[in-house]
Amino acid sequence: MSIFRRFFDRIFSPQSLLKPEKRLGELPGSRELYGGFLKLAWPSMLESAVTAMTSFVDTMMVGTLSTAAISAVGLTNQPRLLIFALFFSINAGITAVVSRKKGQGDRDGANAAMHTGLLLCLALAVLAFAFASLFAVPLLKFAGATGENAAILPEARVYFLITVAGVCINAFGMAINAAQRACSNTKIAFRTTVIANVVNVVFNFFLINGHWFFPRLEITGAAIATLLGNICACAVSVSSVLRKDGYLKLSVARLKHISRRYMGMIGRVAMGTGLEQLFLRFGMFMFAKVVAELGTDEFATHQICMTLISITFAFGDGLGVAASALVGQNLGKNRSDLSELSAKAAQRVGMIISVVMFTVFMLWGRWLVSLFSDVPFVVDTGEKIMRIIAVVALFQVVQTINTGCLRGAGDTHYTAVASFFSIGIIRPVVAYLLCYPAGLGVIGAWIALFIDQTTRSFASSIRISGDKWKNVKLS
């Protein structure tokens, strides 16, 4: 046997990934394990990558206006993601419950869970938009639209309200996609994302600078383009559950009644995920606020680098989504060993991707930043941050995959606690200390981000290495 073959078997083979005493039945071969996983994962990875690349292009197109325009859009990110976190929490519950029902062969239960989740998302959408409309200005001021950034508040407010409207409209579609992923139908979510982002980029071109007969709307045009993309995405998602031969099928009659049983099951997972998202969003909010108060150019540099690091997150998120569905389905089949195997297979694939991202960011970081801005401060500082991002990539992908697996198992309370300490406390506090008392500026914020990512990576790896997450009961 060659050295390469021995190395592969040692690191990647199913027999090496799972101890004999944990096996509950026959294990798949390497080709079956990784082939099956990648078949499910590639649409989710591409879906996340397309979203990240669209954000990449969005920022570049807005960047043609000014660094102030980049800052205005950047200021809305955390308040908008705070709204998005509500729907993300419900969708995590939908995925966990529907995947269990799919694993148990309970089609009626899977459909009941989906409809219950849809009703919850509709109710939250109304409340979320009302909240955003009432508190847009205070939220943006808290995010950093004060002092030097006060001049960009009016544009940021309009952008915020339009894009939040898009998120609320698409809440129904996102819930359907969560249920479809749970049933291994990841291509549907990929399709909706591609369509939404193509619409977004096309109308960005027409509306930001005013091409053809379209008016020049600048930042408002970018927001309208995002809204149109969300509307199209929702329409495509809904069409996927109107087919007669689909495993999941939308029924207006079922939407009139909410199942208390499934609401409780979804709620148990959503509660933990909601707390995790609350801590995560609070930490990110405070983190962004710390950087925003450094000044417009510093925050623009930060926003560009956040856009670039989202590419790394996208691959990890795609793998985590696929692993989450497989974990839930296998737990529904009472095959906790296969759930653990799916998690470890995702980690191995993620390890390869993270090494590639490390190489790209380390070698071409300056060039990537220069695509967004030619301001010397932005390019020089961004190059230094990209070296930090290169190292962060090695930890972020693993952390994102592990968290996805834990959500699929319904073990969301652990991820909530980890997020509370790491991103809710460590990241913003360390960022403030390094940015101001230590005098490192925006570089200090990224060192804080590195500390947070490594902390969460180790915490999630410790949890995955144990057995408690495989024994979480949803009902």
Tab-separated table of N, CA and C in Angstrom, residues 45-102:
chain	number	residue	atom	x	y	z
A	45	MET	N	-23.217	24.630	-0.696
A	45	MET	CA	-21.969	25.399	-0.761
A	45	MET	C	-22.050	26.468	-1.842
A	46	LEU	N	-22.554	26.081	-3.004
A	46	LEU	CA	-22.663	27.047	-4.093
A	46	LEU	C	-23.684	28.129	-3.765
A	47	GLU	N	-24.764	27.722	-3.073
A	47	GLU	CA	-25.777	28.695	-2.655
A	47	GLU	C	-25.147	29.768	-1.768
A	48	SER	N	-24.401	29.316	-0.760
A	48	SER	CA	-23.741	30.265	0.146
A	48	SER	C	-22.663	31.062	-0.580
A	49	ALA	N	-21.930	30.392	-1.472
A	49	ALA	CA	-20.870	31.073	-2.214
A	49	ALA	C	-21.438	32.137	-3.146
A	50	VAL	N	-22.561	31.827	-3.798
A	50	VAL	CA	-23.204	32.799	-4.690
A	50	VAL	C	-23.655	34.022	-3.896
A	51	THR	N	-24.226	33.774	-2.706
A	51	THR	CA	-24.647	34.883	-1.845
A	51	THR	C	-23.450	35.735	-1.448
A	52	ALA	N	-22.352	35.076	-1.078
A	52	ALA	CA	-21.147	35.808	-0.687
A	52	ALA	C	-20.571	36.591	-1.863
A	53	MET	N	-20.561	35.966	-3.040
A	53	MET	CA	-20.017	36.645	-4.211
A	53	MET	C	-20.897	37.825	-4.623
A	54	THR	N	-22.220	37.685	-4.423
A	54	THR	CA	-23.108	38.800	-4.731
A	54	THR	C	-22.844	39.955	-3.783
A	55	SER	N	-22.624	39.636	-2.511
A	55	SER	CA	-22.251	40.674	-1.550
A	55	SER	C	-20.935	41.321	-1.966
A	56	PHE	N	-20.024	40.477	-2.470
A	56	PHE	CA	-18.735	40.934	-2.994
A	56	PHE	C	-18.957	41.954	-4.120
A	57	VAL	N	-19.798	41.577	-5.086
A	57	VAL	CA	-20.073	42.444	-6.230
A	57	VAL	C	-20.855	43.684	-5.788
A	58	ASP	N	-21.823	43.494	-4.885
A	58	ASP	CA	-22.607	44.612	-4.347
A	58	ASP	C	-21.697	45.695	-3.780
A	59	THR	N	-20.775	45.257	-2.929
A	59	THR	CA	-19.875	46.201	-2.286
A	59	THR	C	-18.988	46.897	-3.310
A	60	MET	N	-18.537	46.153	-4.330
A	60	MET	CA	-17.730	46.757	-5.394
A	60	MET	C	-18.536	47.814	-6.150
A	61	MET	N	-19.802	47.511	-6.440
A	61	MET	CA	-20.628	48.438	-7.223
A	61	MET	C	-20.975	49.681	-6.407
A	62	VAL	N	-21.267	49.481	-5.134
A	62	VAL	CA	-21.521	50.631	-4.259
A	62	VAL	C	-20.234	51.419	-4.059
A	63	GLY	N	-19.113	50.701	-4.036
A	63	GLY	CA	-17.814	51.339	-3.850
A	63	GLY	C	-17.455	52.303	-4.969
A	64	THR	N	-18.107	52.181	-6.130
A	64	THR	CA	-17.855	53.129	-7.222
A	64	THR	C	-18.382	54.520	-6.872
A	65	LEU	N	-19.267	54.588	-5.872
A	65	LEU	CA	-19.811	55.876	-5.440
A	65	LEU	C	-18.820	56.592	-4.527
A	66	SER	N	-18.424	55.925	-3.418
A	66	SER	CA	-17.475	56.515	-2.461
A	66	SER	C	-17.282	55.556	-1.298
A	67	THR	N	-16.251	55.834	-0.474
A	67	THR	CA	-16.093	55.040	0.752
A	67	THR	C	-17.220	55.337	1.721
A	68	ALA	N	-17.795	56.538	1.666
A	68	ALA	CA	-18.934	56.879	2.524
A	68	ALA	C	-20.131	56.001	2.183
A	69	ALA	N	-20.313	55.688	0.893
A	69	ALA	CA	-21.424	54.823	0.476
A	69	ALA	C	-21.231	53.409	1.022
A	70	ILE	N	-19.984	52.926	0.982
A	70	ILE	CA	-19.698	51.605	1.551
A	70	ILE	C	-20.016	51.602	3.037
A	71	SER	N	-19.647	52.673	3.732
A	71	SER	CA	-19.908	52.771	5.163
A	71	SER	C	-21.406	52.819	5.447
A	72	ALA	N	-22.174	53.547	4.617
A	72	ALA	CA	-23.625	53.653	4.815
A	72	ALA	C	-24.292	52.289	4.715
A	73	VAL	N	-23.900	51.513	3.705
A	73	VAL	CA	-24.440	50.162	3.551
A	73	VAL	C	-23.967	49.279	4.701
A	74	GLY	N	-22.690	49.416	5.072
A	74	GLY	CA	-22.131	48.602	6.149
A	74	GLY	C	-22.807	48.832	7.477
A	75	LEU	N	-23.230	50.070	7.745
A	75	LEU	CA	-23.892	50.384	9.015
A	75	LEU	C	-25.219	49.648	9.175
A	76	THR	N	-25.857	49.314	8.059
A	76	THR	CA	-27.162	48.635	8.122
A	76	THR	C	-27.043	47.130	8.338
A	77	ASN	N	-25.848	46.586	8.133
A	77	ASN	CA	-25.697	45.129	8.160
A	77	ASN	C	-26.123	44.503	9.474
A	78	GLN	N	-25.575	45.000	10.591
A	78	GLN	CA	-25.876	44.372	11.872
A	78	GLN	C	-27.326	44.560	12.310
A	79	PRO	N	-27.916	45.770	12.180
A	79	PRO	CA	-29.343	45.883	12.490
A	79	PRO	C	-30.219	44.975	11.625
A	80	ARG	N	-29.862	44.853	10.330
A	80	ARG	CA	-30.648	43.995	9.443
A	80	ARG	C	-30.475	42.518	9.808
A	81	LEU	N	-29.253	42.127	10.139
A	81	LEU	CA	-29.006	40.741	10.533
A	81	LEU	C	-29.651	40.410	11.867
A	82	LEU	N	-29.873	41.427	12.695
A	82	LEU	CA	-30.607	41.226	13.942
A	82	LEU	C	-32.039	40.792	13.634
A	83	ILE	N	-32.650	41.413	12.625
A	83	ILE	CA	-33.990	41.021	12.173
A	83	ILE	C	-33.943	39.633	11.553
A	84	PHE	N	-32.947	39.406	10.722
A	84	PHE	CA	-32.808	38.116	10.038
A	84	PHE	C	-32.642	36.968	11.037
A	85	ALA	N	-32.023	37.239	12.171
A	85	ALA	CA	-31.775	36.203	13.179
A	85	ALA	C	-33.061	35.553	13.667
A	86	LEU	N	-34.148	36.313	13.705
A	86	LEU	CA	-35.441	35.755	14.118
A	86	LEU	C	-35.857	34.613	13.191
A	87	PHE	N	-35.749	34.864	11.893
A	87	PHE	CA	-36.154	33.858	10.919
A	87	PHE	C	-35.155	32.704	10.865
A	88	PHE	N	-33.883	33.015	11.040
A	88	PHE	CA	-32.853	31.970	11.064
A	88	PHE	C	-33.137	30.976	12.185
A	89	SER	N	-33.582	31.477	13.335
A	89	SER	CA	-33.859	30.622	14.486
A	89	SER	C	-35.016	29.673	14.197
A	90	ILE	N	-36.099	30.221	13.636
A	90	ILE	CA	-37.250	29.383	13.284
A	90	ILE	C	-36.854	28.362	12.231
A	91	ASN	N	-36.052	28.784	11.255
A	91	ASN	CA	-35.647	27.871	10.182
A	91	ASN	C	-34.764	26.741	10.700
A	92	ALA	N	-33.933	27.027	11.713
A	92	ALA	CA	-33.125	25.959	12.323
A	92	ALA	C	-34.040	24.923	12.960
A	93	GLY	N	-35.119	25.395	13.598
A	93	GLY	CA	-36.084	24.475	14.189
A	93	GLY	C	-36.797	23.654	13.130
A	94	ILE	N	-37.164	24.304	12.024
A	94	ILE	CA	-37.835	23.593	10.926
A	94	ILE	C	-36.931	22.502	10.373
A	95	THR	N	-35.655	22.839	10.131
A	95	THR	CA	-34.718	21.854	9.583
A	95	THR	C	-34.548	20.661	10.526
A	96	ALA	N	-34.374	20.932	11.816
A	96	ALA	CA	-34.154	19.855	12.784
A	96	ALA	C	-35.358	18.919	12.869
A	97	VAL	N	-36.561	19.486	12.922
A	97	VAL	CA	-37.770	18.662	13.085
A	97	VAL	C	-38.117	17.927	11.796
A	98	VAL	N	-38.081	18.640	10.666
A	98	VAL	CA	-38.430	18.004	9.392
A	98	VAL	C	-37.435	16.896	9.039
A	99	SER	N	-36.155	17.103	9.313
A	99	SER	CA	-35.162	16.062	9.003
A	99	SER	C	-35.377	14.815	9.860
A	100	ARG	N	-35.766	14.999	11.131
A	100	ARG	CA	-36.081	13.838	11.977
A	100	ARG	C	-37.273	13.071	11.401
A	101	LYS	N	-38.307	13.811	11.013
A	101	LYS	CA	-39.501	13.171	10.461
A	101	LYS	C	-39.203	12.483	9.133
A	102	LYS	N	-38.344	13.088	8.352
A	102	LYS	CA	-37.921	12.461	7.092
A	102	LYS	C	-37.180	11.157	7.381
